[in-house]
mmCIF file of C-alpha atoms in Angstrom:
data_model
loop_
_atom_site.group_PDB
_atom_site.id
_atom_site.type_symbol
_atom_site.label_atom_id
_atom_site.label_comp_id
_atom_site.label_asym_id
_atom_site.label_seq_id
_atom_site.Cartn_x
_atom_site.Cartn_y
_atom_site.Cartn_z
ATOM 1 C CA THR A 1 28.946 1.136 21.801
ATOM 2 C CA GLU A 2 27.983 -2.121 22.647
ATOM 3 C CA GLY A 3 24.676 -0.381 23.849
ATOM 4 C CA SER A 4 23.944 1.705 20.753
ATOM 5 C CA ASP A 5 25.011 -1.887 18.315
ATOM 6 C CA ARG A 6 22.194 -3.912 20.228
ATOM 7 C CA MET A 7 19.403 -1.441 20.020
ATOM 8 C CA ASN A 8 20.284 -1.032 16.464
ATOM 9 C CA GLU A 9 19.815 -4.901 16.086
ATOM 10 C CA GLN A 10 16.593 -4.205 17.630
ATOM 11 C CA ILE A 11 14.953 -1.656 15.560
ATOM 12 C CA PRO A 12 13.681 -3.334 12.018
ATOM 13 C CA GLU A 13 15.450 -1.798 8.732
ATOM 14 C CA LEU A 14 12.027 -2.718 6.867
ATOM 15 C CA SER A 15 8.117 -3.094 8.645
ATOM 16 C CA VAL A 16 6.182 -4.945 5.878
ATOM 17 C CA ILE A 17 2.367 -3.864 6.209
ATOM 18 C CA LEU A 18 -0.443 -5.831 4.993
ATOM 19 C CA PRO A 19 -4.199 -4.419 5.420
ATOM 20 C CA CYS A 20 -6.098 -7.552 5.848
ATOM 21 C CA ARG A 21 -9.795 -8.116 6.156
ATOM 22 C CA ASN A 22 -11.187 -11.916 5.424
ATOM 23 C CA GLU A 23 -7.889 -13.065 3.532
ATOM 24 C CA GLU A 24 -7.738 -16.351 5.232
ATOM 25 C CA GLU A 25 -7.600 -18.230 1.698
ATOM 26 C CA ALA A 26 -4.764 -15.922 0.537
ATOM 27 C CA ILE A 27 -2.653 -14.625 4.107
ATOM 28 C CA GLU A 28 -0.459 -17.453 4.487
ATOM 29 C CA GLY A 29 1.453 -17.718 1.126
ATOM 30 C CA CYS A 30 1.418 -14.400 1.699
ATOM 31 C CA LEU A 31 3.281 -14.786 4.981
ATOM 32 C CA GLN A 32 5.372 -17.685 3.675
ATOM 33 C CA LYS A 33 6.655 -15.724 0.988
ATOM 34 C CA ILE A 34 7.574 -12.694 3.343
ATOM 35 C CA LYS A 35 9.356 -15.081 5.516
ATOM 36 C CA THR A 36 11.390 -16.670 2.972
ATOM 37 C CA VAL A 37 12.288 -13.262 1.463
ATOM 38 C CA PHE A 38 13.514 -12.177 5.221
ATOM 39 C CA ALA A 39 16.030 -14.837 5.380
ATOM 40 C CA SER A 40 17.094 -15.281 1.968
ATOM 41 C CA HIS A 41 18.026 -11.713 1.849
ATOM 42 C CA ARG A 42 19.029 -11.653 5.607
ATOM 43 C CA LEU A 43 16.742 -8.902 6.903
ATOM 44 C CA ASN A 44 16.276 -7.006 9.768
ATOM 45 C CA ALA A 45 12.352 -6.511 9.122
ATOM 46 C CA GLU A 46 8.915 -7.599 10.721
ATOM 47 C CA ILE A 47 6.107 -8.311 9.537
ATOM 48 C CA ILE A 48 2.538 -6.622 10.914
ATOM 49 C CA VAL A 49 -0.925 -7.839 9.739
ATOM 50 C CA SER A 50 -3.412 -5.149 10.328
ATOM 51 C CA ASP A 51 -6.689 -6.916 10.760
ATOM 52 C CA SER A 52 -10.750 -6.657 10.821
ATOM 53 C CA SER A 53 -11.299 -10.256 9.809
ATOM 54 C CA THR A 54 -14.303 -11.910 10.855
ATOM 55 C CA ASP A 55 -12.529 -15.033 9.960
ATOM 56 C CA ASN A 56 -9.858 -17.016 10.298
ATOM 57 C CA SER A 57 -7.488 -14.708 8.918
ATOM 58 C CA PRO A 58 -6.260 -13.577 12.695
ATOM 59 C CA LEU A 59 -5.627 -16.850 14.052
ATOM 60 C CA ILE A 60 -3.606 -17.814 10.720
ATOM 61 C CA ALA A 61 -1.284 -14.534 11.334
ATOM 62 C CA ARG A 62 -0.902 -15.622 14.954
ATOM 63 C CA ARG A 63 0.607 -19.076 13.584
ATOM 64 C CA HIS A 64 3.217 -16.951 11.825
ATOM 65 C CA ASN A 65 4.366 -14.551 15.051
ATOM 66 C CA VAL A 66 3.754 -11.879 13.257
ATOM 67 C CA ILE A 67 2.658 -8.605 14.729
ATOM 68 C CA LEU A 68 -1.190 -8.567 14.539
ATOM 69 C CA VAL A 69 -2.654 -5.463 14.979
ATOM 70 C CA LYS A 70 -6.354 -6.630 15.799
ATOM 71 C CA HIS A 71 -9.154 -3.582 14.988
ATOM 72 C CA ASP A 72 -12.486 -3.228 13.908
ATOM 73 C CA ARG A 73 -12.245 -0.284 11.923
ATOM 74 C CA GLU A 74 -13.431 -1.239 8.473
ATOM 75 C CA GLY A 75 -12.050 0.579 4.729
ATOM 76 C CA TYR A 76 -8.439 0.177 3.151
ATOM 77 C CA GLY A 77 -7.179 3.477 4.615
ATOM 78 C CA ALA A 78 -8.173 2.575 8.214
ATOM 79 C CA ALA A 79 -6.618 -0.928 8.124
ATOM 80 C CA CYS A 80 -3.358 1.105 6.761
ATOM 81 C CA LEU A 81 -2.678 3.628 9.341
ATOM 82 C CA GLU A 82 -3.587 1.419 12.164
ATOM 83 C CA GLY A 83 -0.475 -0.791 10.993
ATOM 84 C CA PHE A 84 1.506 2.540 10.985
ATOM 85 C CA LYS A 85 1.180 2.854 14.306
ATOM 86 C CA LYS A 86 3.318 -0.502 14.921
ATOM 87 C CA ALA A 87 5.439 0.107 12.178
ATOM 88 C CA LYS A 88 9.459 0.654 13.792
ATOM 89 C CA GLY A 89 11.035 0.239 10.432
ATOM 90 C CA LYS A 90 13.177 2.426 8.890
ATOM 91 C CA TYR A 91 11.474 1.973 5.855
ATOM 92 C CA ILE A 92 7.428 1.147 5.225
ATOM 93 C CA PHE A 93 6.217 -1.933 2.814
ATOM 94 C CA LEU A 94 2.560 -2.209 1.769
ATOM 95 C CA ALA A 95 0.601 -4.787 0.040
ATOM 96 C CA ASP A 96 -2.929 -6.431 0.144
ATOM 97 C CA ALA A 97 -2.816 -9.957 1.670
ATOM 98 C CA ASP A 98 -5.289 -10.747 -0.984
ATOM 99 C CA GLY A 99 -2.569 -13.324 -2.918
ATOM 100 C CA SER A 100 -2.457 -10.923 -5.915
ATOM 101 C CA TYR A 101 0.501 -9.142 -4.991
ATOM 102 C CA ASP A 102 4.213 -11.071 -5.238
ATOM 103 C CA PHE A 103 5.931 -10.601 -2.410
ATOM 104 C CA LEU A 104 8.886 -11.746 -3.736
ATOM 105 C CA GLU A 105 9.703 -8.363 -5.086
ATOM 106 C CA ILE A 106 10.071 -6.734 -1.947
ATOM 107 C CA PRO A 107 14.422 -6.733 -2.235
ATOM 108 C CA ARG A 108 13.539 -4.580 -5.410
ATOM 109 C CA PHE A 109 11.255 -1.798 -3.745
ATOM 110 C CA LEU A 110 13.982 -1.712 -0.884
ATOM 111 C CA GLU A 111 17.160 -1.414 -2.814
ATOM 112 C CA CYS A 112 15.074 1.397 -4.439
ATOM 113 C CA LEU A 113 14.662 3.422 -0.744
ATOM 114 C CA ARG A 114 18.168 2.465 0.380
ATOM 115 C CA GLY A 115 19.464 4.120 -3.075
ATOM 116 C CA GLY A 116 17.522 7.590 -2.410
ATOM 117 C CA ASP A 117 14.082 6.959 -3.830
ATOM 118 C CA GLU A 118 11.331 8.099 -1.191
ATOM 119 C CA PHE A 119 8.264 6.583 -2.636
ATOM 120 C CA VAL A 120 8.121 3.516 -4.508
ATOM 121 C CA ILE A 121 4.823 2.433 -6.087
ATOM 122 C CA GLY A 122 4.791 -1.073 -8.313
ATOM 123 C CA ASN A 123 3.337 -0.533 -12.053
ATOM 124 C CA ARG A 124 1.022 -3.889 -13.104
ATOM 125 C CA PHE A 125 0.651 -2.623 -16.005
ATOM 126 C CA LYS A 126 4.510 -2.836 -16.997
ATOM 127 C CA GLY A 127 5.116 -6.167 -15.517
ATOM 128 C CA LYS A 128 3.900 -9.606 -16.615
ATOM 129 C CA ILE A 129 -0.331 -9.256 -15.591
ATOM 130 C CA ALA A 130 -1.067 -13.668 -15.448
ATOM 131 C CA LYS A 131 -4.364 -14.839 -17.700
ATOM 132 C CA GLY A 132 -7.635 -13.850 -16.087
ATOM 133 C CA ALA A 133 -5.679 -11.763 -13.275
ATOM 134 C CA MET A 134 -7.220 -8.087 -13.318
ATOM 135 C CA PRO A 135 -10.797 -7.951 -14.595
ATOM 136 C CA TRP A 136 -11.213 -6.395 -17.937
ATOM 137 C CA LEU A 137 -13.020 -2.868 -16.429
ATOM 138 C CA HIS A 138 -10.011 -2.620 -13.771
ATOM 139 C CA ARG A 139 -7.698 -2.726 -16.686
ATOM 140 C CA TYR A 140 -8.495 -1.052 -19.803
ATOM 141 C CA ILE A 141 -10.773 1.725 -17.966
ATOM 142 C CA GLY A 142 -10.958 2.025 -13.889
ATOM 143 C CA ASN A 143 -7.510 2.172 -13.745
ATOM 144 C CA PRO A 144 -6.326 3.804 -16.320
ATOM 145 C CA MET A 145 -9.192 6.931 -16.391
ATOM 146 C CA LEU A 146 -8.249 7.481 -12.419
ATOM 147 C CA SER A 147 -4.372 7.221 -13.054
ATOM 148 C CA SER A 148 -5.177 9.650 -16.187
ATOM 149 C CA ILE A 149 -7.171 12.158 -13.731
ATOM 150 C CA VAL A 150 -4.145 11.807 -10.502
ATOM 151 C CA ASN A 151 -1.738 12.655 -13.535
ATOM 152 C CA MET A 152 -3.384 15.715 -14.991
ATOM 153 C CA PHE A 153 -5.204 17.530 -11.715
ATOM 154 C CA PHE A 154 -1.879 16.919 -9.535
ATOM 155 C CA GLY A 155 0.923 17.279 -12.175
ATOM 156 C CA ALA A 156 2.297 12.932 -11.802
ATOM 157 C CA ARG A 157 3.325 11.005 -13.940
ATOM 158 C CA ILE A 158 2.444 7.532 -12.065
ATOM 159 C CA SER A 159 1.305 5.060 -14.900
ATOM 160 C CA ASP A 160 -1.007 3.107 -12.287
ATOM 161 C CA THR A 161 -1.820 5.331 -9.276
ATOM 162 C CA GLN A 162 -4.418 2.456 -8.005
ATOM 163 C CA CYS A 163 -1.164 -0.128 -7.169
ATOM 164 C CA GLY A 164 -1.478 -1.404 -3.581
ATOM 165 C CA MET A 165 1.950 -2.000 -3.909
ATOM 166 C CA ARG A 166 3.946 0.474 -2.303
ATOM 167 C CA ALA A 167 7.225 1.524 -0.123
ATOM 168 C CA LEU A 168 8.478 4.083 1.329
ATOM 169 C CA THR A 169 10.859 6.012 4.166
ATOM 170 C CA LYS A 170 9.620 6.643 7.506
ATOM 171 C CA GLY A 171 10.463 10.252 7.083
ATOM 172 C CA ALA A 172 8.244 10.186 4.060
ATOM 173 C CA LEU A 173 5.485 7.858 5.693
ATOM 174 C CA ASP A 174 5.708 11.301 8.714
ATOM 175 C CA LYS A 175 5.402 14.177 6.136
ATOM 176 C CA LEU A 176 2.291 12.844 4.734
ATOM 177 C CA ARG A 177 0.256 12.878 7.254
ATOM 178 C CA LEU A 178 -2.555 10.603 6.358
ATOM 179 C CA LYS A 179 -6.067 10.517 6.868
ATOM 180 C CA ALA A 180 -8.621 8.849 4.720
ATOM 181 C CA LEU A 181 -10.275 5.908 6.005
ATOM 182 C CA GLY A 182 -11.510 4.108 2.699
ATOM 183 C CA MET A 183 -10.000 2.862 -0.778
ATOM 184 C CA GLU A 184 -9.259 6.441 -1.389
ATOM 185 C CA PHE A 185 -6.781 6.702 0.977
ATOM 186 C CA ALA A 186 -4.428 5.742 -2.076
ATOM 187 C CA SER A 187 -4.786 8.483 -4.213
ATOM 188 C CA GLU A 188 -4.492 10.675 -1.344
ATOM 189 C CA MET A 189 -1.234 8.993 -0.518
ATOM 190 C CA ILE A 190 -0.043 9.595 -4.375
ATOM 191 C CA ILE A 191 -1.515 13.082 -3.840
ATOM 192 C CA LYS A 192 0.784 14.087 -0.699
ATOM 193 C CA VAL A 193 3.475 12.628 -2.220
ATOM 194 C CA ILE A 194 3.394 14.888 -4.790
ATOM 195 C CA ARG A 195 2.642 17.726 -2.511
ATOM 196 C CA ASN A 196 5.801 17.182 -0.860
ATOM 197 C CA ASN A 197 8.027 16.848 -3.982
ATOM 198 C CA LEU A 198 9.131 13.584 -2.618
ATOM 199 C CA LYS A 199 11.798 11.222 -4.895
ATOM 200 C CA ILE A 200 9.422 8.804 -6.458
ATOM 201 C CA LYS A 201 10.233 5.254 -8.377
ATOM 202 C CA GLU A 202 8.428 3.355 -10.194
ATOM 203 C CA VAL A 203 8.665 -0.510 -10.547
ATOM 204 C CA PRO A 204 7.596 -2.770 -12.629
ATOM 205 C CA ILE A 205 6.115 -5.736 -10.670
ATOM 206 C CA PRO A 206 3.511 -9.042 -11.795
ATOM 207 C CA THR A 207 0.122 -9.379 -10.835
ATOM 208 C CA TYR A 208 -1.880 -12.581 -10.024
ATOM 209 C CA TYR A 209 -5.394 -12.844 -9.307
ATOM 210 C CA GLY A 210 -7.123 -15.828 -7.925
ATOM 211 C CA ASN A 211 -10.458 -17.020 -8.457
ATOM 212 C CA GLU A 212 -11.250 -14.683 -4.994
ATOM 213 C CA LYS A 213 -14.036 -13.031 -5.312
ATOM 214 C CA SER A 214 -12.898 -9.128 -4.919
ATOM 215 C CA HIS A 215 -14.301 -7.153 -1.544
ATOM 216 C CA VAL A 216 -14.433 -3.692 -3.719
ATOM 217 C CA ASN A 217 -17.415 -2.680 -5.599
ATOM 218 C CA ILE A 218 -15.476 -0.986 -8.538
ATOM 219 C CA PHE A 219 -18.331 1.343 -9.273
ATOM 220 C CA ALA A 220 -18.798 2.603 -5.736
ATOM 221 C CA TYR A 221 -14.893 2.616 -5.314
ATOM 222 C CA GLY A 222 -14.352 4.313 -8.472
ATOM 223 C CA LEU A 223 -17.003 6.958 -7.435
ATOM 224 C CA ASN A 224 -15.622 7.674 -4.015
ATOM 225 C CA ILE A 225 -11.945 7.971 -5.964
ATOM 226 C CA LEU A 226 -13.201 10.580 -7.642
ATOM 227 C CA LYS A 227 -14.935 12.811 -5.428
ATOM 228 C CA SER A 228 -11.596 12.438 -3.002
ATOM 229 C CA LEU A 229 -9.679 13.838 -6.000
ATOM 230 C CA PHE A 230 -12.503 16.578 -6.720
ATOM 231 C CA GLU A 231 -12.615 17.723 -2.968
ATOM 232 C CA TYR A 232 -8.804 17.723 -2.944
ATOM 233 C CA TYR A 233 -8.828 19.831 -6.438
ATOM 234 C CA LEU A 234 -10.981 22.165 -4.513
ATOM 235 C CA ASN A 235 -9.068 22.683 -1.560
ATOM 236 C CA LYS A 236 -6.022 23.017 -3.213
ATOM 237 C CA LYS A 237 -7.438 25.973 -5.497
ATOM 238 C CA GLY A 238 -8.711 27.425 -1.822
ATOM 239 C CA ILE A 239 -12.418 26.881 -2.698
ATOM 240 C CA ARG A 240 -13.467 24.721 -0.003
ATOM 241 C CA LYS A 241 -11.481 23.630 3.117
ATOM 242 C CA VAL A 242 -11.183 19.819 3.796
ATOM 243 C CA ALA A 243 -9.661 18.906 6.771
ATOM 244 C CA LYS A 244 -8.204 15.550 5.694
ATOM 245 C CA PHE A 245 -6.213 17.312 2.992
ATOM 246 C CA ASP A 246 -4.918 20.219 4.599
#
């Protein structure tokens, strides 16, 4: 009917969510690329910036007429969860606003979701890593080690479990009941995707890091994720109950 057609036009197919904290130097380039993709592929889509910044990031986001979710909750997981609350799309696309990911890759992720995959994640190691892009410690020790642990203990076969460019269906997101507030959110999502037997697809993607200083302390980041993985393993085996993994 005419009324239902009008309603379908109002509901976006895709929600692109950018968790953001103090990315005033990079966020505009990210938003411009996303809007280019929307226009060139004629996508019915929305952009959501989940922001806890103290710099000019929210002002830049407002200039681009995005859905700005302003909050004071620090933590990667907290920003993602706040963004999810506003997402109306059938599909959810998630990536950092720091300029490290190429948003021109969005159509490849969307194609996988349209084809029946429920969770799509980028693989930086099978894509092009720009010269000087990924710090040596991240590239050769941190990311491979964390991915190996997730694969070993939770039965995954994902090469880059810490990649922040990922997408999933709204139905899949509802099943995951995500709770983690910090950087361990990325691993929690992977673990719960596996637990729910979702159809997974990896997509090789390029990686571009600029000269910006990382907001992440790699040692604290790694220890926090290892702690979270250990807690989940104990919860899985029934040794100790951990509420966020129920």
